[in-house]
C-alpha cells in the first residue's frame, strides 16, 4: 500500500513539473509574440522611412542615363561639323592642285558628314546641314567642270572628218586611255552621291552621264553632218535621163559606216568610264542628236524616191538594207532601244519601198502599152532589158526585199482589195525578219519573191505578145520579136547567179516551164509564117506503096514524071515556081530580121527541119519535070546551103 502511494506521488510530481514547464512555455510564447509584433511595427516604420529615398535614387539613375545619352548625341553632332570644317579647306581648293584622288576622298568624307547631319532632326543642325550640302555641291561642280574640260580637251570640241578614216580603213579615235581612270573616278563619285540623294537637281541621268552624252553626242552629230549632205547630193540625179538606181550611186553606205563607226568608238569610251548597267542608256542618249539628223536625211531621201519611184525605189531598198544592218549592229551593243529608234526613223521610206512592189507590175505593163511602134526588124525592145534589170537590181537588196515581200504577202501585189497600202508601218519584229538568217532558199519571203518575179515577167510577155499582134502585121516579125525578147529574158535571168538560181530551178513558181511554153508557141508561129514555102511541097502520096531504094530515085522521078499527064506536070512546075518565090522571099526576110544569136540558130534549125525533108522528098520525085532548070531552081545541095546560111 505504501509502495502504491509512493508510485502515485512520483507520477504526481512529474505531472506538476510538466504543468510548470507548460506554463513557462506559454509565458515564453507570449514574450516572443510581443517581440514579433514590435519587430513588425519597427519594419513598417523603416519601410515608411525608406520609400521616398528609393524613389529619389531611381529618378537620379534615370537622369544620369539621359545625361549620358545627351552627351553622346552632342558628341555625334559635333563630329560631322568638325569633319566639315576639316574638309572645307580641301574642297574649296583646286582639285588639280590637291590631287584628284585626295580631293574625291575629302568629298566622300564631307558627304558622309552630310548624311550624319541628315540623320538627326534637331533644328540646331539645319544651318550646318545647309552649309555642308553647299560645300558638297561646290565640290561636285568642281569635279563636273574637270570632267567636262577633259572631254573637250580630248577632241570633242572639233568636228571630225569621217571620210578620211573610212577610205584609209582606220578606226575612229577614242578618248586617250590615260584619261580614262580620272574620268571614271569622277563619274563613280558623282553617280554614287546622286544615288544617295546628295544632289537635288536630278534628272533621268546624273550630271557626268549627261555631260558625256551632250558633249560627245554633239561631237558625233557635227562630225557626220557632211556625210548627210553628201548622201543627199549623190542621191539627186538627172531627171532628163533617169536610170535605175544601183548600189553605190548614193553615199548612204558611207554615212552608215561613219555613224556606226563613231558610235562604236563612243561605246568604247562609255565602257571605259561608266558602269555596265549604264552602257546602253548612255549610248542611246549620245546617239540621239546624230540619229535625229539621220532621220531628217531619210525623210529627204524618201521625197527623192517618191519623185521617181520606178528608178529610185532601189534607193529606198538600199537605205533600208543599210539602216537595218546598222540597227542590228548598234542593237547588239546597246540593246533594243536604239534599234527601235532606227526602225521608227525608217518607217516612211519603208512604206514607200513597200508601195513600189505592186507598182513594178503595173509599170511594166504600162510601159509596153505606151509603145506606139515596135521594131520592124523584130529586135528586142529596151523595156524588156529595163524590166529584167529592175528584177536583177532587186536581188542586190535581197534582205529588205524579202522582208517587204513577207509583209505584203504572196500575190498581194495585184490590184485587189487585199493589196497592201503604204500607210502600214514596220515594227521591230518585221525588221528582224529581214536579217540575213531569214533569206534561206526555203523561207516564205524567198518563195514570195520568186512568185513576184514570175508575175512581172509573165505580165511583160503577155503584154508584149498583145502589142506585137496589134502593131506587127507580119507573123514572122511577130514571132522573131517575141523570141528575141524571150531570149533576152532567159539570158538575163540565167546570166544572173541569184535570179537564175531562184527563177529557173524546179519548183512551184519556176519560170522555165513557162519560158519553154512561150518559146514553143512562137516557134510554131514562125513556122506557120514559112508555110508559104512548105505548102507547095506537099502532095498526095500512098503510104501503102513499097519504099524504093536510093539507087532507083532518079529512075523513079523520071518514071513518075513520064507517067503524069501534062496538066499535073504543069501543076508540079507551078509548085516549084511557088516554092522558089516564097523560099527566096522568106530567106531574104529572115536575113533582114535582127535576131539574138541563139534565136537565129534556133530558127535556122527549126526551118531546116521543116523545109529540107519536104524539099528533098519533093525534089526526088519531081525534079525531072524540069530538065532545063527553068523551074527547079535548087538542087538538094543548093537548098541545104541556103538553109545553112540562115543561121
Coordinates of C-alpha atoms in Angstrom, one line a residue:
X1 CA 0.0 0.0 0.0
X2 CA 2.9 2.2 1.0
X3 CA 4.6 1.3 -2.3
X4 CA 1.5 2.2 -4.4
X5 CA 1.2 5.6 -2.8
X6 CA 4.9 6.2 -3.4
X7 CA 4.4 5.5 -7.1
X8 CA 1.4 7.9 -7.4
X9 CA 3.5 10.5 -5.6
X10 CA 6.2 10.3 -8.2
X11 CA 3.8 10.5 -11.1
X12 CA 2.0 13.4 -9.5
X13 CA 5.3 15.2 -9.0
X14 CA 6.2 14.6 -12.7
X15 CA 2.8 16.0 -13.8
X16 CA 3.3 19.1 -11.7
X17 CA 6.7 19.5 -13.3
X18 CA 5.1 19.2 -16.8
X19 CA 2.5 21.7 -15.9
X20 CA 5.2 24.1 -14.6
X21 CA 7.1 23.7 -17.9
X22 CA 4.0 24.3 -19.9
X23 CA 3.3 27.4 -18.0
X24 CA 6.8 28.6 -18.7
X25 CA 6.4 27.8 -22.4
X26 CA 3.2 29.8 -22.6
X27 CA 4.9 32.7 -21.0
X28 CA 7.8 32.5 -23.4
X29 CA 5.4 32.2 -26.3
X30 CA 3.7 35.4 -25.3
X31 CA 7.0 37.2 -25.0
X32 CA 8.1 36.0 -28.5
X33 CA 4.7 37.1 -29.9
X34 CA 5.2 40.5 -28.3
X35 CA 8.7 40.8 -29.8
X36 CA 7.4 39.8 -33.2
X37 CA 4.7 42.5 -33.0
X38 CA 7.2 45.1 -32.0
X39 CA 9.6 44.0 -34.9
X40 CA 6.8 44.2 -37.4
X41 CA 5.9 47.6 -36.2
X42 CA 9.5 48.7 -36.5
X43 CA 9.7 47.2 -40.1
X44 CA 6.7 49.2 -41.1
X45 CA 8.3 52.3 -39.7
X46 CA 11.5 51.6 -41.6
X47 CA 9.7 50.9 -44.9
X48 CA 7.7 54.1 -44.5
X49 CA 11.0 56.0 -44.0
X50 CA 13.0 54.3 -46.9
X51 CA 10.2 54.5 -49.6
X52 CA 10.9 58.2 -50.6
X53 CA 14.7 57.6 -50.5
X54 CA 14.4 54.6 -53.0
X55 CA 12.2 56.7 -55.4
X56 CA 14.7 59.5 -55.3
X57 CA 17.6 57.2 -56.1
X58 CA 15.7 55.7 -59.1
X59 CA 15.0 59.1 -60.5
X60 CA 18.6 60.1 -60.1
X61 CA 19.7 57.0 -62.1
X62 CA 17.3 57.9 -65.0
X63 CA 18.6 61.4 -65.1
X64 CA 22.2 60.1 -65.2
X65 CA 21.3 57.8 -68.2
X66 CA 19.6 60.7 -70.1
X67 CA 22.6 62.9 -69.4
X68 CA 25.0 60.2 -70.8
X69 CA 22.8 59.8 -73.9
X70 CA 22.7 63.6 -74.5
X71 CA 26.4 63.8 -74.2
X72 CA 26.8 61.0 -76.8
X73 CA 24.4 62.8 -79.2
X74 CA 26.2 66.0 -78.7
X75 CA 29.5 64.2 -79.5
X76 CA 28.0 62.7 -82.6
X77 CA 26.6 66.1 -83.7
X78 CA 29.9 67.7 -83.2
X79 CA 31.7 65.1 -85.3
X80 CA 30.1 65.9 -88.7
X81 CA 30.6 69.6 -88.1
X82 CA 34.1 69.1 -87.2
X83 CA 34.5 66.8 -90.2
X84 CA 33.1 69.5 -92.5
X85 CA 35.4 72.1 -91.1
X86 CA 38.3 69.8 -91.7
X87 CA 37.3 69.0 -95.3
X88 CA 36.3 72.6 -96.3
X89 CA 39.9 73.7 -96.9
X90 CA 40.5 70.8 -99.3
X91 CA 37.1 71.1 -101.1
X92 CA 37.5 74.8 -101.7
X93 CA 40.9 74.3 -103.3
X94 CA 41.6 73.4 -106.9
X95 CA 41.2 69.6 -107.3
X96 CA 44.2 69.5 -109.7
X97 CA 46.4 71.1 -107.1
X98 CA 45.2 69.0 -104.3
X99 CA 45.2 65.8 -106.3
X100 CA 42.1 64.2 -107.7
X101 CA 42.3 61.1 -105.6
X102 CA 42.7 63.1 -102.3
X103 CA 40.0 65.6 -103.4
X104 CA 37.4 62.9 -104.0
X105 CA 38.4 61.2 -100.7
X106 CA 37.7 64.5 -99.0
X107 CA 34.4 64.8 -100.8
X108 CA 33.4 61.4 -99.7
X109 CA 34.1 62.3 -96.0
X110 CA 32.1 65.5 -96.4
X111 CA 29.3 63.6 -98.0
X112 CA 29.4 61.1 -95.1
X113 CA 29.2 64.1 -92.6
X114 CA 26.2 65.4 -94.5
X115 CA 24.5 62.1 -94.2
X116 CA 25.2 62.2 -90.4
X117 CA 23.6 65.6 -90.1
X118 CA 20.6 64.4 -92.0
X119 CA 20.1 61.5 -89.7
X120 CA 19.2 63.9 -86.8
X121 CA 16.2 66.1 -86.7
X122 CA 17.5 68.8 -84.4
X123 CA 16.6 72.3 -85.6
X124 CA 20.1 73.4 -84.5
X125 CA 21.7 71.3 -87.1
X126 CA 19.8 72.7 -90.1
X127 CA 22.2 75.5 -90.7
X128 CA 25.2 73.2 -90.5
X129 CA 23.4 70.8 -92.9
X130 CA 22.8 73.5 -95.4
X131 CA 26.4 74.7 -95.2
X132 CA 27.7 71.1 -95.7
X133 CA 25.3 70.5 -98.6
X134 CA 26.5 73.7 -100.3
X135 CA 30.1 72.5 -99.8
X136 CA 29.4 69.1 -101.3
X137 CA 27.6 70.8 -104.3
X138 CA 30.5 73.1 -104.8
X139 CA 32.9 70.2 -104.8
X140 CA 30.7 68.3 -107.2
X141 CA 30.6 71.3 -109.6
X142 CA 34.4 71.4 -109.4
X143 CA 34.6 67.7 -110.4
X144 CA 32.0 68.2 -113.1
X145 CA 34.0 71.0 -114.6
X146 CA 37.1 68.9 -114.7
X147 CA 35.1 66.1 -116.3
X148 CA 33.7 68.5 -118.9
X149 CA 37.1 70.1 -119.7
X150 CA 38.7 66.7 -120.0
X151 CA 36.1 65.6 -122.6
X152 CA 36.5 68.8 -124.6
X153 CA 40.3 68.5 -124.5
X154 CA 40.2 65.0 -126.0
X155 CA 39.0 66.3 -129.3
X156 CA 35.2 66.6 -128.8
X157 CA 35.3 70.4 -129.3
X158 CA 36.2 70.0 -133.0
X159 CA 34.3 68.0 -135.6
X160 CA 35.9 65.0 -137.2
X161 CA 36.2 64.3 -141.0
X162 CA 34.9 60.6 -141.1
X163 CA 35.6 60.0 -144.8
X164 CA 39.3 60.1 -144.3
X165 CA 39.1 57.4 -141.7
X166 CA 36.7 55.3 -143.9
X167 CA 38.9 55.5 -147.1
X168 CA 42.0 54.7 -145.1
X169 CA 40.2 52.0 -143.2
X170 CA 41.3 53.5 -139.9
X171 CA 39.4 53.1 -136.6
X172 CA 37.7 56.2 -135.3
X173 CA 39.6 57.9 -132.4
X174 CA 38.5 57.4 -128.8
X175 CA 39.4 59.2 -125.6
X176 CA 43.0 58.6 -124.6
X177 CA 43.4 55.7 -122.3
X178 CA 45.4 57.7 -119.8
X179 CA 42.3 60.0 -119.2
X180 CA 40.0 57.0 -118.5
X181 CA 40.9 56.4 -114.8
X182 CA 40.4 60.1 -113.9
X183 CA 37.1 60.3 -115.7
X184 CA 35.9 57.0 -114.2
X185 CA 36.9 58.2 -110.7
X186 CA 34.9 61.4 -111.1
X187 CA 31.9 59.6 -112.6
X188 CA 31.8 56.9 -109.8
X189 CA 31.7 59.6 -107.1
X190 CA 29.0 61.7 -108.9
X191 CA 27.0 58.6 -109.6
X192 CA 27.1 57.3 -106.0
X193 CA 26.4 60.7 -104.5
X194 CA 23.4 61.2 -106.8
X195 CA 22.1 57.8 -105.9
X196 CA 22.3 58.7 -102.2
X197 CA 20.4 62.0 -102.9
X198 CA 23.2 64.4 -102.0
X199 CA 22.3 66.5 -105.1
X200 CA 18.8 67.9 -105.5
X201 CA 18.6 68.6 -109.3
X202 CA 18.1 65.1 -110.5
X203 CA 17.0 64.1 -114.0
X204 CA 16.9 60.8 -115.9
X205 CA 20.7 60.8 -115.9
X206 CA 23.1 62.1 -113.4
X207 CA 25.4 65.1 -114.3
X208 CA 28.5 63.4 -115.6
X209 CA 26.4 61.0 -117.8
X210 CA 24.5 63.9 -119.1
X211 CA 27.7 65.9 -119.8
X212 CA 29.2 62.9 -121.6
X213 CA 26.1 62.4 -123.8
X214 CA 25.7 66.1 -124.5
X215 CA 29.4 66.7 -125.4
X216 CA 30.1 63.5 -127.3
X217 CA 26.7 63.4 -128.9
X218 CA 27.2 66.9 -130.3
X219 CA 30.6 65.9 -131.5
X220 CA 29.3 62.8 -133.3
X221 CA 26.4 64.8 -134.9
X222 CA 28.7 67.6 -136.1
X223 CA 31.2 65.1 -137.5
X224 CA 28.7 63.2 -139.7
X225 CA 26.9 66.3 -140.9
X226 CA 29.0 66.3 -144.1
X227 CA 28.1 62.7 -144.7
X228 CA 24.4 63.6 -144.6
X229 CA 24.9 66.4 -147.1
X230 CA 27.0 64.1 -149.4
X231 CA 24.3 61.4 -149.2
X232 CA 21.6 63.8 -150.4
X233 CA 23.8 65.3 -153.0
X234 CA 24.6 61.9 -154.6
X235 CA 21.0 60.8 -154.3
X236 CA 19.8 63.6 -156.6
X237 CA 20.2 62.6 -160.2
X238 CA 19.4 64.0 -163.6
X239 CA 15.7 64.0 -164.3
X240 CA 16.3 64.2 -168.1
X241 CA 18.0 60.8 -168.3
X242 CA 16.9 58.8 -165.3
X243 CA 18.4 55.4 -164.9
X244 CA 17.7 52.6 -162.4
X245 CA 19.5 53.2 -159.1
X246 CA 22.5 51.0 -158.5
X247 CA 24.0 50.2 -155.1
X248 CA 26.7 52.8 -154.5
X249 CA 25.1 55.6 -156.6
X250 CA 24.3 57.2 -153.2
X251 CA 26.7 57.6 -150.3
X252 CA 24.3 56.3 -147.8
X253 CA 26.6 53.4 -147.1
X254 CA 29.4 55.8 -146.2
X255 CA 27.0 57.7 -144.0
X256 CA 26.1 54.4 -142.2
X257 CA 29.8 53.4 -141.8
X258 CA 30.7 56.8 -140.4
X259 CA 27.7 56.9 -138.0
X260 CA 28.2 53.3 -136.8
X261 CA 31.9 53.7 -136.6
X262 CA 31.7 56.8 -134.5
X263 CA 29.1 55.4 -132.2
X264 CA 31.1 52.2 -131.8
X265 CA 34.1 54.4 -130.7
X266 CA 31.8 56.2 -128.2
X267 CA 30.7 52.8 -126.9
X268 CA 34.3 52.1 -126.2
X269 CA 34.6 55.4 -124.3
X270 CA 31.4 54.6 -122.4
X271 CA 32.8 51.2 -121.3
X272 CA 36.0 53.0 -120.2
X273 CA 34.1 55.4 -117.9
X274 CA 30.7 54.1 -116.8
X275 CA 29.3 51.0 -115.2
X276 CA 28.0 48.1 -117.3
X277 CA 24.3 48.7 -116.4
X278 CA 24.6 52.2 -117.8
X279 CA 26.2 51.4 -121.2
X280 CA 23.0 51.1 -123.3
X281 CA 21.2 54.1 -121.8
X282 CA 24.2 56.4 -122.2
X283 CA 24.9 55.3 -125.8
X284 CA 21.3 55.9 -126.8
X285 CA 21.4 59.4 -125.3
X286 CA 24.8 60.1 -127.0
X287 CA 23.4 58.8 -130.4
X288 CA 20.2 60.8 -130.2
X289 CA 21.4 64.0 -132.0
X290 CA 23.1 62.2 -134.8
X291 CA 20.2 59.8 -135.2
X292 CA 17.8 62.8 -135.4
X293 CA 19.9 64.2 -138.3
X294 CA 19.9 60.7 -139.8
X295 CA 16.1 60.7 -139.6
X296 CA 15.9 64.0 -141.4
X297 CA 18.2 62.7 -144.1
X298 CA 16.0 59.7 -144.5
X299 CA 12.9 61.9 -144.9
X300 CA 14.7 63.9 -147.7
X301 CA 15.7 60.7 -149.4
X302 CA 12.1 59.5 -149.2
X303 CA 11.0 62.5 -151.1
X304 CA 13.6 61.9 -153.7
X305 CA 12.4 58.3 -154.1
X306 CA 8.8 59.3 -154.3
X307 CA 9.6 61.7 -157.2
X308 CA 11.0 58.8 -159.4
X309 CA 9.6 55.7 -157.8
X310 CA 10.4 53.2 -160.5
X311 CA 14.0 54.2 -160.9
X312 CA 14.8 55.3 -157.3
X313 CA 12.8 52.7 -155.3
X314 CA 16.0 50.8 -155.2
X315 CA 17.5 53.7 -153.3
X316 CA 14.8 53.0 -150.7
X317 CA 15.8 49.4 -150.6
X318 CA 19.4 50.4 -150.2
X319 CA 18.5 52.7 -147.3
X320 CA 16.5 50.0 -145.6
X321 CA 19.3 47.5 -146.1
X322 CA 21.9 49.9 -144.7
X323 CA 19.8 51.1 -141.8
X324 CA 18.6 47.7 -140.7
X325 CA 22.2 46.4 -140.6
X326 CA 23.3 49.5 -138.6
X327 CA 20.3 49.0 -136.3
X328 CA 21.3 45.4 -135.7
X329 CA 24.9 46.2 -135.1
X330 CA 24.1 49.0 -132.6
X331 CA 21.4 46.9 -131.0
X332 CA 24.0 44.2 -130.2
X333 CA 26.0 46.9 -128.4
X334 CA 23.3 49.0 -126.7
X335 CA 20.2 46.8 -126.6
X336 CA 16.8 47.0 -128.4
X337 CA 16.1 50.7 -127.6
X338 CA 18.5 52.1 -130.2
X339 CA 17.4 49.5 -132.8
X340 CA 13.8 50.6 -132.2
X341 CA 14.7 54.2 -132.7
X342 CA 16.3 53.4 -136.1
X343 CA 13.2 51.3 -137.1
X344 CA 11.0 54.3 -136.4
X345 CA 13.2 56.6 -138.5
X346 CA 12.9 54.1 -141.4
X347 CA 9.1 53.9 -141.3
X348 CA 8.3 56.5 -144.1
X349 CA 10.8 55.1 -146.6
X350 CA 9.8 51.6 -145.7
X351 CA 6.2 52.4 -146.6
X352 CA 7.5 53.9 -149.9
X353 CA 9.5 50.9 -150.7
X354 CA 6.6 48.7 -149.9
X355 CA 4.3 50.6 -152.3
X356 CA 6.9 50.2 -155.1
X357 CA 6.4 46.4 -155.3
X358 CA 2.9 46.4 -156.8
X359 CA 3.7 49.4 -158.9
X360 CA 6.6 47.5 -160.6
X361 CA 4.0 45.1 -162.1
X362 CA 1.7 47.9 -163.2
X363 CA 4.6 50.0 -164.5
X364 CA 5.9 47.0 -166.6
X365 CA 2.5 46.6 -168.3
X366 CA 2.1 50.4 -168.8
X367 CA 5.5 50.8 -170.4
X368 CA 4.7 48.3 -173.1
X369 CA 1.2 49.5 -173.7
X370 CA 2.6 53.0 -174.3
X371 CA 4.7 51.9 -177.2
X372 CA 3.2 53.3 -180.5
X373 CA 5.6 51.3 -182.7
X374 CA 7.7 48.2 -182.4
X375 CA 11.0 47.5 -184.2
X376 CA 10.1 46.4 -187.8
X377 CA 13.1 44.0 -187.9
X378 CA 11.8 42.2 -184.7
X379 CA 14.6 43.3 -182.3
X380 CA 14.1 43.1 -178.6
X381 CA 13.0 46.3 -177.0
X382 CA 14.7 48.3 -174.2
X383 CA 11.6 47.8 -172.0
X384 CA 12.5 44.1 -171.7
X385 CA 16.0 44.8 -170.7
X386 CA 14.9 47.5 -168.2
X387 CA 12.4 45.1 -166.6
X388 CA 15.0 42.4 -166.2
X389 CA 17.5 44.9 -164.9
X390 CA 14.9 46.0 -162.4
X391 CA 14.4 42.4 -161.2
X392 CA 18.2 41.9 -161.0
X393 CA 18.6 45.1 -159.1
X394 CA 16.1 43.8 -156.5
X395 CA 18.4 40.9 -155.8
X396 CA 21.1 43.4 -154.9
X397 CA 18.9 44.4 -151.9
X398 CA 17.5 40.9 -151.2
X399 CA 17.5 41.3 -147.4
X400 CA 15.0 44.2 -147.2
X401 CA 13.1 43.0 -150.3
X402 CA 12.4 39.6 -148.7
X403 CA 11.2 41.4 -145.5
X404 CA 8.9 43.5 -147.6
X405 CA 7.6 40.5 -149.5
X406 CA 6.8 38.8 -146.2
X407 CA 4.9 42.0 -145.2
X408 CA 3.0 42.2 -148.4
X409 CA 2.0 38.5 -148.6
X410 CA 2.0 36.1 -151.5
X411 CA 0.2 37.5 -154.6
X412 CA -0.9 40.8 -152.9
X413 CA 0.9 43.0 -155.4
X414 CA -2.0 43.0 -157.8
X415 CA -4.9 45.4 -158.0
X416 CA -7.1 43.7 -155.4
X417 CA -8.9 44.7 -152.2
X418 CA -6.2 42.9 -150.3
X419 CA -3.4 44.9 -151.8
X420 CA -1.2 46.4 -149.2
X421 CA -1.3 50.1 -148.5
X422 CA 1.7 52.4 -147.9
X423 CA 0.3 53.5 -144.6
X424 CA 1.3 50.4 -142.7
X425 CA 4.4 50.9 -140.7
X426 CA 7.1 48.4 -139.9
X427 CA 7.6 47.0 -136.4
X428 CA 10.9 45.9 -134.8
X429 CA 9.8 42.4 -135.4
X430 CA 9.2 43.0 -139.1
X431 CA 12.7 44.4 -139.4
X432 CA 14.1 41.4 -137.6
X433 CA 12.6 39.3 -140.3
X434 CA 14.9 41.0 -142.9
X435 CA 18.0 39.8 -141.2
X436 CA 20.4 37.6 -143.2
X437 CA 19.4 34.4 -141.5
X438 CA 15.8 34.6 -142.8
X439 CA 16.5 34.6 -146.5
X440 CA 17.4 31.0 -147.0
X441 CA 16.1 29.2 -150.1
X442 CA 13.1 27.6 -148.2
X443 CA 11.9 30.8 -146.5
X444 CA 8.5 32.2 -147.3
X445 CA 9.9 35.5 -148.3
X446 CA 12.1 33.9 -151.0
X447 CA 9.2 31.9 -152.4
X448 CA 7.0 35.0 -152.5
X449 CA 9.8 36.9 -154.3
X450 CA 10.2 34.2 -156.9
X451 CA 6.4 34.3 -157.4
X452 CA 6.6 38.1 -157.8
X453 CA 9.4 37.9 -160.4
X454 CA 7.5 35.3 -162.3
X455 CA 4.4 37.5 -162.3
X456 CA 6.4 40.5 -163.5
X457 CA 7.9 38.5 -166.4
X458 CA 4.5 36.9 -167.3
X459 CA 3.0 40.4 -167.4
X460 CA 5.8 41.6 -169.6
X461 CA 5.5 38.6 -172.0
X462 CA 1.7 38.7 -172.3
X463 CA 1.7 42.5 -172.9
X464 CA 4.5 42.2 -175.5
X465 CA 2.5 39.5 -177.3
X466 CA -0.6 41.5 -177.3
X467 CA 1.2 44.6 -178.5
X468 CA 3.1 42.7 -181.2
X469 CA -0.2 41.2 -182.6
X470 CA -1.6 44.7 -182.8
X471 CA 1.4 46.6 -184.2
X472 CA 3.2 44.0 -186.3
X473 CA 1.1 42.6 -189.1
X474 CA 3.7 40.1 -190.3
X475 CA 3.6 36.8 -188.4
X476 CA 7.3 36.3 -189.0
X477 CA 8.2 39.6 -187.4
X478 CA 5.8 38.9 -184.5
X479 CA 7.5 35.6 -183.8
X480 CA 11.0 36.9 -184.2
X481 CA 10.1 39.9 -181.9
X482 CA 8.7 37.6 -179.2
X483 CA 11.5 35.1 -179.5
X484 CA 14.1 37.8 -179.2
X485 CA 12.5 39.2 -176.1
X486 CA 12.2 35.7 -174.6
X487 CA 15.9 35.2 -175.3
X488 CA 16.8 38.4 -173.5
X489 CA 14.6 37.4 -170.6
X490 CA 16.1 34.0 -170.3
X491 CA 19.6 35.2 -170.9
X492 CA 19.4 37.9 -168.3
X493 CA 17.8 35.6 -165.8
X494 CA 20.2 32.7 -166.4
X495 CA 23.2 35.1 -166.5
X496 CA 22.5 36.4 -163.0
X497 CA 23.6 34.0 -160.3
X498 CA 20.9 34.8 -157.8
X499 CA 18.0 35.4 -160.2
X500 CA 18.8 32.4 -162.3
X501 CA 19.1 30.1 -159.2
X502 CA 15.7 31.4 -157.9
X503 CA 13.6 31.5 -161.1
X504 CA 14.9 28.7 -163.3
X505 CA 15.2 25.9 -160.8
X506 CA 12.4 23.4 -160.4
X507 CA 9.6 24.5 -158.0
X508 CA 6.1 25.8 -157.8
X509 CA 6.9 29.1 -159.3
X510 CA 9.7 28.1 -161.6
X511 CA 9.9 30.2 -164.8
X512 CA 11.5 27.6 -167.0
X513 CA 8.2 25.7 -168.0
X514 CA 6.6 29.0 -168.9
X515 CA 9.6 30.1 -170.9
X516 CA 9.6 26.8 -172.8
X517 CA 5.8 27.1 -173.5
X518 CA 6.1 30.7 -174.7
X519 CA 9.1 29.8 -176.9
X520 CA 7.3 26.8 -178.4
X521 CA 4.3 28.9 -179.2
X522 CA 6.2 31.5 -181.2
X523 CA 8.4 28.9 -182.9
X524 CA 5.1 27.4 -184.3
X525 CA 4.1 30.9 -185.3
X526 CA 7.3 31.4 -187.2
X527 CA 7.0 28.0 -188.9
X528 CA 3.4 28.9 -189.9
X529 CA 4.9 32.0 -191.5
X530 CA 7.1 29.7 -193.5
X531 CA 4.0 27.8 -194.6
X532 CA 4.1 29.7 -198.0
X533 CA 7.3 27.7 -198.8
X534 CA 6.3 24.4 -197.2
X535 CA 2.8 24.2 -198.6
X536 CA 3.8 23.8 -202.3
X537 CA 6.0 20.8 -201.3
X538 CA 3.0 18.8 -200.0
X539 CA 1.3 16.4 -202.4
X540 CA -0.8 13.2 -202.1
X541 CA 1.2 10.0 -201.5
X542 CA 0.1 6.5 -200.9
X543 CA 1.9 5.1 -198.0
X544 CA 1.0 1.5 -198.8
X545 CA 3.4 1.5 -201.7
X546 CA 6.8 -0.2 -201.1
X547 CA 9.7 2.1 -200.4
X548 CA 12.1 2.4 -203.2
X549 CA 15.9 2.1 -202.9
X550 CA 18.0 5.2 -203.0
X551 CA 19.6 4.0 -206.2
X552 CA 16.3 4.0 -208.0
X553 CA 15.4 7.5 -207.1
X554 CA 16.4 9.1 -210.3
X555 CA 14.6 6.5 -212.4
X556 CA 11.6 6.8 -210.2
X557 CA 11.5 10.6 -210.7
X558 CA 11.7 10.2 -214.5
X559 CA 9.2 7.4 -214.4
X560 CA 6.8 9.4 -212.2
X561 CA 7.1 12.5 -214.4
X562 CA 6.7 10.4 -217.5
X563 CA 3.5 8.9 -216.2
X564 CA 2.0 12.2 -215.3
X565 CA -0.4 13.9 -217.6
X566 CA 0.5 17.4 -218.9
X567 CA -1.9 19.1 -216.5
X568 CA -0.3 17.5 -213.5
X569 CA 3.2 18.3 -214.9
X570 CA 2.2 22.0 -215.1
X571 CA 0.9 21.8 -211.6
X572 CA 4.2 20.4 -210.4
X573 CA 6.1 23.2 -212.2
X574 CA 3.9 25.7 -210.6
X575 CA 4.6 24.2 -207.2
X576 CA 8.4 24.5 -207.8
X577 CA 7.9 28.1 -209.0
X578 CA 5.7 29.0 -206.0
X579 CA 8.3 27.4 -203.6
X580 CA 11.2 29.2 -205.3
X581 CA 9.4 32.6 -204.9
X582 CA 8.3 32.0 -201.4
X583 CA 11.6 30.5 -200.3
X584 CA 13.6 33.3 -201.7
X585 CA 11.4 35.9 -200.1
X586 CA 11.4 34.1 -196.8
X587 CA 15.2 33.7 -196.8
X588 CA 15.6 37.4 -197.7
X589 CA 13.2 38.4 -194.9
X590 CA 14.9 36.1 -192.4
X591 CA 18.2 37.7 -193.1
X592 CA 16.8 41.2 -192.5
X593 CA 15.5 40.4 -189.1
X594 CA 17.6 41.4 -186.1
X595 CA 17.8 38.2 -184.0
X596 CA 19.6 37.3 -180.9
X597 CA 22.3 34.8 -181.7
X598 CA 20.6 31.9 -180.0
X599 CA 17.3 32.9 -181.7
X600 CA 18.9 32.9 -185.2
X601 CA 20.4 29.4 -184.6
X602 CA 17.2 28.1 -183.2
X603 CA 15.0 29.3 -186.1
X604 CA 17.5 28.2 -188.7
X605 CA 17.4 24.7 -187.2
X606 CA 13.6 24.7 -187.0
X607 CA 13.2 26.0 -190.6
X608 CA 15.7 23.4 -191.8
X609 CA 13.9 20.6 -190.1
X610 CA 10.6 21.8 -191.7
X611 CA 11.8 22.6 -195.3
X612 CA 14.6 20.3 -196.0
X613 CA 12.8 16.9 -195.7
X614 CA 9.9 18.2 -197.6
X615 CA 12.0 19.6 -200.4
X616 CA 14.3 16.5 -200.7
X617 CA 11.3 14.3 -201.0
X618 CA 9.6 16.6 -203.5
X619 CA 12.8 17.0 -205.5
X620 CA 13.4 13.3 -205.5
X621 CA 10.0 12.7 -207.0
X622 CA 9.6 15.6 -209.4
X623 CA 12.9 17.2 -210.3
X624 CA 12.8 15.5 -213.8
X625 CA 9.9 17.7 -214.7
X626 CA 12.3 20.5 -215.5
X627 CA 15.3 19.1 -217.4
X628 CA 16.4 22.6 -218.4
X629 CA 16.5 24.0 -214.9
X630 CA 13.8 26.6 -215.6
X631 CA 11.5 25.6 -212.6
X632 CA 13.7 23.5 -210.3
X633 CA 16.0 26.3 -209.0
X634 CA 17.7 24.5 -206.1
X635 CA 19.3 21.2 -206.0
X636 CA 19.3 19.4 -202.8
X637 CA 22.8 20.6 -202.0
X638 CA 22.0 24.2 -203.0
X639 CA 18.9 24.2 -200.8
X640 CA 21.0 22.8 -197.9
X641 CA 23.5 25.6 -198.4
X642 CA 20.7 28.3 -198.4
X643 CA 19.2 26.8 -195.2
X644 CA 22.6 26.7 -193.6
X645 CA 23.0 30.4 -194.4
X646 CA 20.0 31.2 -192.2
X647 CA 22.0 30.5 -189.0

